[in-house]
C-alpha positions as a printed Julia matrix, in Angstrom:
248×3 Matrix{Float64}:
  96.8    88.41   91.91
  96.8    91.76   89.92
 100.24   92.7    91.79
 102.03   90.36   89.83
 101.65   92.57   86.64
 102.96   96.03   88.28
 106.53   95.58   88.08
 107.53   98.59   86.42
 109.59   99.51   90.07
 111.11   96.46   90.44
 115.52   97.18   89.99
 115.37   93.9    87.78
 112.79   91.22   85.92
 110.9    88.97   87.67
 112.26   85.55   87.01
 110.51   84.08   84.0
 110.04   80.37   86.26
 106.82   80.13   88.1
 106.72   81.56   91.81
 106.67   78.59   94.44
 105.28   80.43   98.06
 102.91   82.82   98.46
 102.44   84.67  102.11
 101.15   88.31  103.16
 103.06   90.22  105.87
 101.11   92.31  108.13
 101.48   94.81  110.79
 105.23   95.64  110.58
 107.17   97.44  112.43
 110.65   98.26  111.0
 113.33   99.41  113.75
 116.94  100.46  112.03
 120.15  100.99  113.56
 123.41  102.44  112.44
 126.47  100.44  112.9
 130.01  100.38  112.01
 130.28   98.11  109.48
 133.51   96.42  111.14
 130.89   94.97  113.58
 128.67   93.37  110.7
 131.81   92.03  108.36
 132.71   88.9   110.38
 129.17   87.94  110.34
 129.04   88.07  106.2
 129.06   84.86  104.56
 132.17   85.21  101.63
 130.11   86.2    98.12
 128.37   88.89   99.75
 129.22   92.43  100.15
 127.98   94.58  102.71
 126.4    97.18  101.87
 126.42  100.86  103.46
 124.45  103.8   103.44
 125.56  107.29  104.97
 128.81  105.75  105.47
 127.08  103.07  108.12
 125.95   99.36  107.86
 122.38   99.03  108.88
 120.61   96.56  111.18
 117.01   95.94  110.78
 114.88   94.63  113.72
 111.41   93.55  112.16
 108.5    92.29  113.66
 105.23   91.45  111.94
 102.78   88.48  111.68
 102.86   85.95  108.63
  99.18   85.51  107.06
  97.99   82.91  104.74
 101.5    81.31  103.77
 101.26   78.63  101.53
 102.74   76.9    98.41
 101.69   77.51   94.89
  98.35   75.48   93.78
  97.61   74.8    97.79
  95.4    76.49   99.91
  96.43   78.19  103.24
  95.77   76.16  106.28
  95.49   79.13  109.39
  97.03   76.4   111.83
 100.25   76.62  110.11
  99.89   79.1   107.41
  99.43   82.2   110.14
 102.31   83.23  112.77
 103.98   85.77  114.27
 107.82   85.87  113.4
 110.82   88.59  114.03
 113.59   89.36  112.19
 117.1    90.4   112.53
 118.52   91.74  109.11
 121.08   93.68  107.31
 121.43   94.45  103.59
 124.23   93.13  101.09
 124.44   92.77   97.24
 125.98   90.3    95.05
 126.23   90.25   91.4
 124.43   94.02   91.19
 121.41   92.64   92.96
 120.93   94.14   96.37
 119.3    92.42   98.91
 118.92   91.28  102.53
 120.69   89.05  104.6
 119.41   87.64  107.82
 121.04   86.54  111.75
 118.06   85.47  112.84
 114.11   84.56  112.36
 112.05   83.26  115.45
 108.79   82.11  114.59
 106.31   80.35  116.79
 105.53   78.15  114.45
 108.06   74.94  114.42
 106.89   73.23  111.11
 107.61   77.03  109.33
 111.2    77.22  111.21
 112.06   73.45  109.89
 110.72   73.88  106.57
 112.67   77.15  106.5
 116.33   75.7   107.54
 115.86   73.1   105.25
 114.6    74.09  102.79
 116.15   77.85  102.06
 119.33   77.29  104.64
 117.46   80.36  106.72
 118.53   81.02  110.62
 114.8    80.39  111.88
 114.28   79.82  115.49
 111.82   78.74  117.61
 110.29   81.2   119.91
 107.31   81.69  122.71
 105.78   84.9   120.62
 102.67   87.03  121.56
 101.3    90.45  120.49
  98.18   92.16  121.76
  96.55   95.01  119.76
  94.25   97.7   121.47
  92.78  100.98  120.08
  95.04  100.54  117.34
  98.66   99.8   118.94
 100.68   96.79  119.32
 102.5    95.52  122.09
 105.09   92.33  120.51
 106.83   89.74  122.91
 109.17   87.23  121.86
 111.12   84.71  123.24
 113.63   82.8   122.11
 113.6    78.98  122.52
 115.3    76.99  120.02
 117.44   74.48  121.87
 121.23   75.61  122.06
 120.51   78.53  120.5
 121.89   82.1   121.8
 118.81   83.61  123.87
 117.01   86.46  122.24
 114.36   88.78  123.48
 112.34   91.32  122.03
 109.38   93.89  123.44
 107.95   96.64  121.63
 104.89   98.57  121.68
 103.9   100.47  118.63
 101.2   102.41  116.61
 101.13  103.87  113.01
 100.84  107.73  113.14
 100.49  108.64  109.14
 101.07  107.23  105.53
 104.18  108.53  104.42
 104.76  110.01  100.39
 106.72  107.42   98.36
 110.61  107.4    99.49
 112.71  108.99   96.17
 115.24  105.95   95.23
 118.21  108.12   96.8
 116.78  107.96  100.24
 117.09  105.87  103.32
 113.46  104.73  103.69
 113.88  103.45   99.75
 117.71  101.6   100.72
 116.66  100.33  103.84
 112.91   98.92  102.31
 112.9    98.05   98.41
 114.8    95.24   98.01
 113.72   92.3    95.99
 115.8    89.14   96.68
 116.89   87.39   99.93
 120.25   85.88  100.53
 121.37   82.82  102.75
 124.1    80.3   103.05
 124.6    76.67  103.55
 126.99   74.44  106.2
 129.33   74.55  103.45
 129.35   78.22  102.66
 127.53   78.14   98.89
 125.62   81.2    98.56
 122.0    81.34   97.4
 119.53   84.0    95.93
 115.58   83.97   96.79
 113.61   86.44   94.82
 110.73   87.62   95.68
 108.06   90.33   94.33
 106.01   92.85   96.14
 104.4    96.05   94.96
 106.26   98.94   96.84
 105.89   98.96  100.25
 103.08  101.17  101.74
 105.01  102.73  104.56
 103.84  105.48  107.82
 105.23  107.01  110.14
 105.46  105.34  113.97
 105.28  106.11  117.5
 107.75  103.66  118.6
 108.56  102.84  122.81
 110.92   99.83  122.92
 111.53   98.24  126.18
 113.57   94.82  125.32
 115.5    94.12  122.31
 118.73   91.26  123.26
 118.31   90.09  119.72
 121.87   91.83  118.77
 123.93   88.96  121.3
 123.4    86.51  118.4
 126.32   88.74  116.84
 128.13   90.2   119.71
 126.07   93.74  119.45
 123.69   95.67  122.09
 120.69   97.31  120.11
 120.42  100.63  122.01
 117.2   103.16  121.0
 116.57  102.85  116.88
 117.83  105.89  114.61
 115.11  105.25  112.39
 111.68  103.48  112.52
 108.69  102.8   110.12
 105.51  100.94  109.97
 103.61   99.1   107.21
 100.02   97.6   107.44
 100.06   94.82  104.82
 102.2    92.94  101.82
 101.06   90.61   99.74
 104.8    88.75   98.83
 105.79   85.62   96.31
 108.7    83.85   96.1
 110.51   81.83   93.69
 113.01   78.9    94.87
 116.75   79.25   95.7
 119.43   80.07   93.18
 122.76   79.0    94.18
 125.05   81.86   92.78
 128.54   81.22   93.79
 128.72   77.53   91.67
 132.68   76.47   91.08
């Protein structure tokens, strides 16, 4: 995995312990929207800080499929290493790393949204998913059906237009995309850091129509038409274990 030696982009080292998961991302669409941060804060586990850009919070909406998942020295199994999964996001920092935080992750595939809540304290959900590619666009349903859970529904259709230049480090598209670590919380309120690596992310321009998108109720928000939107074809992504970071 040649990848693994380009790191001369990365904001920090790559932790010297070997990298536990490996898993490609495919097909993404990333939808953004602007929000007053006031909306976001209650929703921010203490130990994080909420980042801004532009004088806004951001919300990500990201849909994609998950491709040959699987742990380090294991081969992928397609029955459980390949689904379709949709995230709600936003973007904090902690201890000058920034990184993402997430509501929400439905995923039709219940042994990755178990394995996930255990074992990195993520907010995976189960979901009834489905996507249909023709001539090169995407239409992406989603469903969500985890018992007890707020309901959540997503439709999009989408198709890449052009590969964009490579976002300067000032800019939104760099903010909103390069970030290198993951953030999540336990029932108790610790705080814990996944890092991950990636080369930078390979991203074009979209033709976007959105149709559903309730995913925003899981926080007492409405998701109206995105401010910003991009696509990306493919990521090949490892990641290291958790790192509790708030320890007393």
């Amino acid at each position: 995995m040649d990848f693994l030696k380009q790191t001369a982009h990365r904001p920090w080292p790559m932790p010297e312990s070997p990298w536990l998961i490996y898993m490609e991302w495919e097909n993404l669409l990333f939808l953004h929207y602007p929000v007053h941060p006031d909306v976001l804060l209650p929703h921010i586990p203490e130990g994080l800080t909420l980042e801004t850009y532009g004088g806004f919070a951001w919300l990500s909406v990201v849909p994609f499929k998950m491709k040959n998942t699987r742990p380090r020295g294991l081969p992928a199994v397609p029955a459980v290493s390949d689904f379709l999964e949709l995230n709600l996001r936003t973007y904090v920092t902690t201890e000058g790393k920034p990184g993402v935080f997430f509501f929400s992750l439905d995923a039709q595939n219940p042994l990755a949204v178990r394995g996930a809540r255990l074992g990195f304290h993520l907010p995976y959900f189960d979901a009834r998913m489905r996507w249909e590619i023709q001539q090169g666009r995407t239409r992406y349903l989603s469903t969500r059906t985890h018992n007890n859970a707020t309901r959540g529904e997503f439709e999009a259709s989408y198709q890449p237009v052009s590969p964009l230049p490579r976002p300067s480090k000032s800019s939104l598209d760099h903010w909103l995309t390069e970030r290198y670590c993951l953030y999540s919380a336990d029932s108790k309120g610790r705080i814990y850091r996944c890092n991950i690596h990636h080369l930078p992310w390979p991203l074009h321009a979209v033709q976007v129509r959105e149709v559903k998108n309730t995913l925003g109720n899981l926080i007492g928000t409405r998701l109206f038409k995105a401010e910003y939107a991009h696509y990306s074809p493919h990521l090949a992504v490892v990641g290291w274990g958790l790192e509790q970071i708030n320890k007393s």
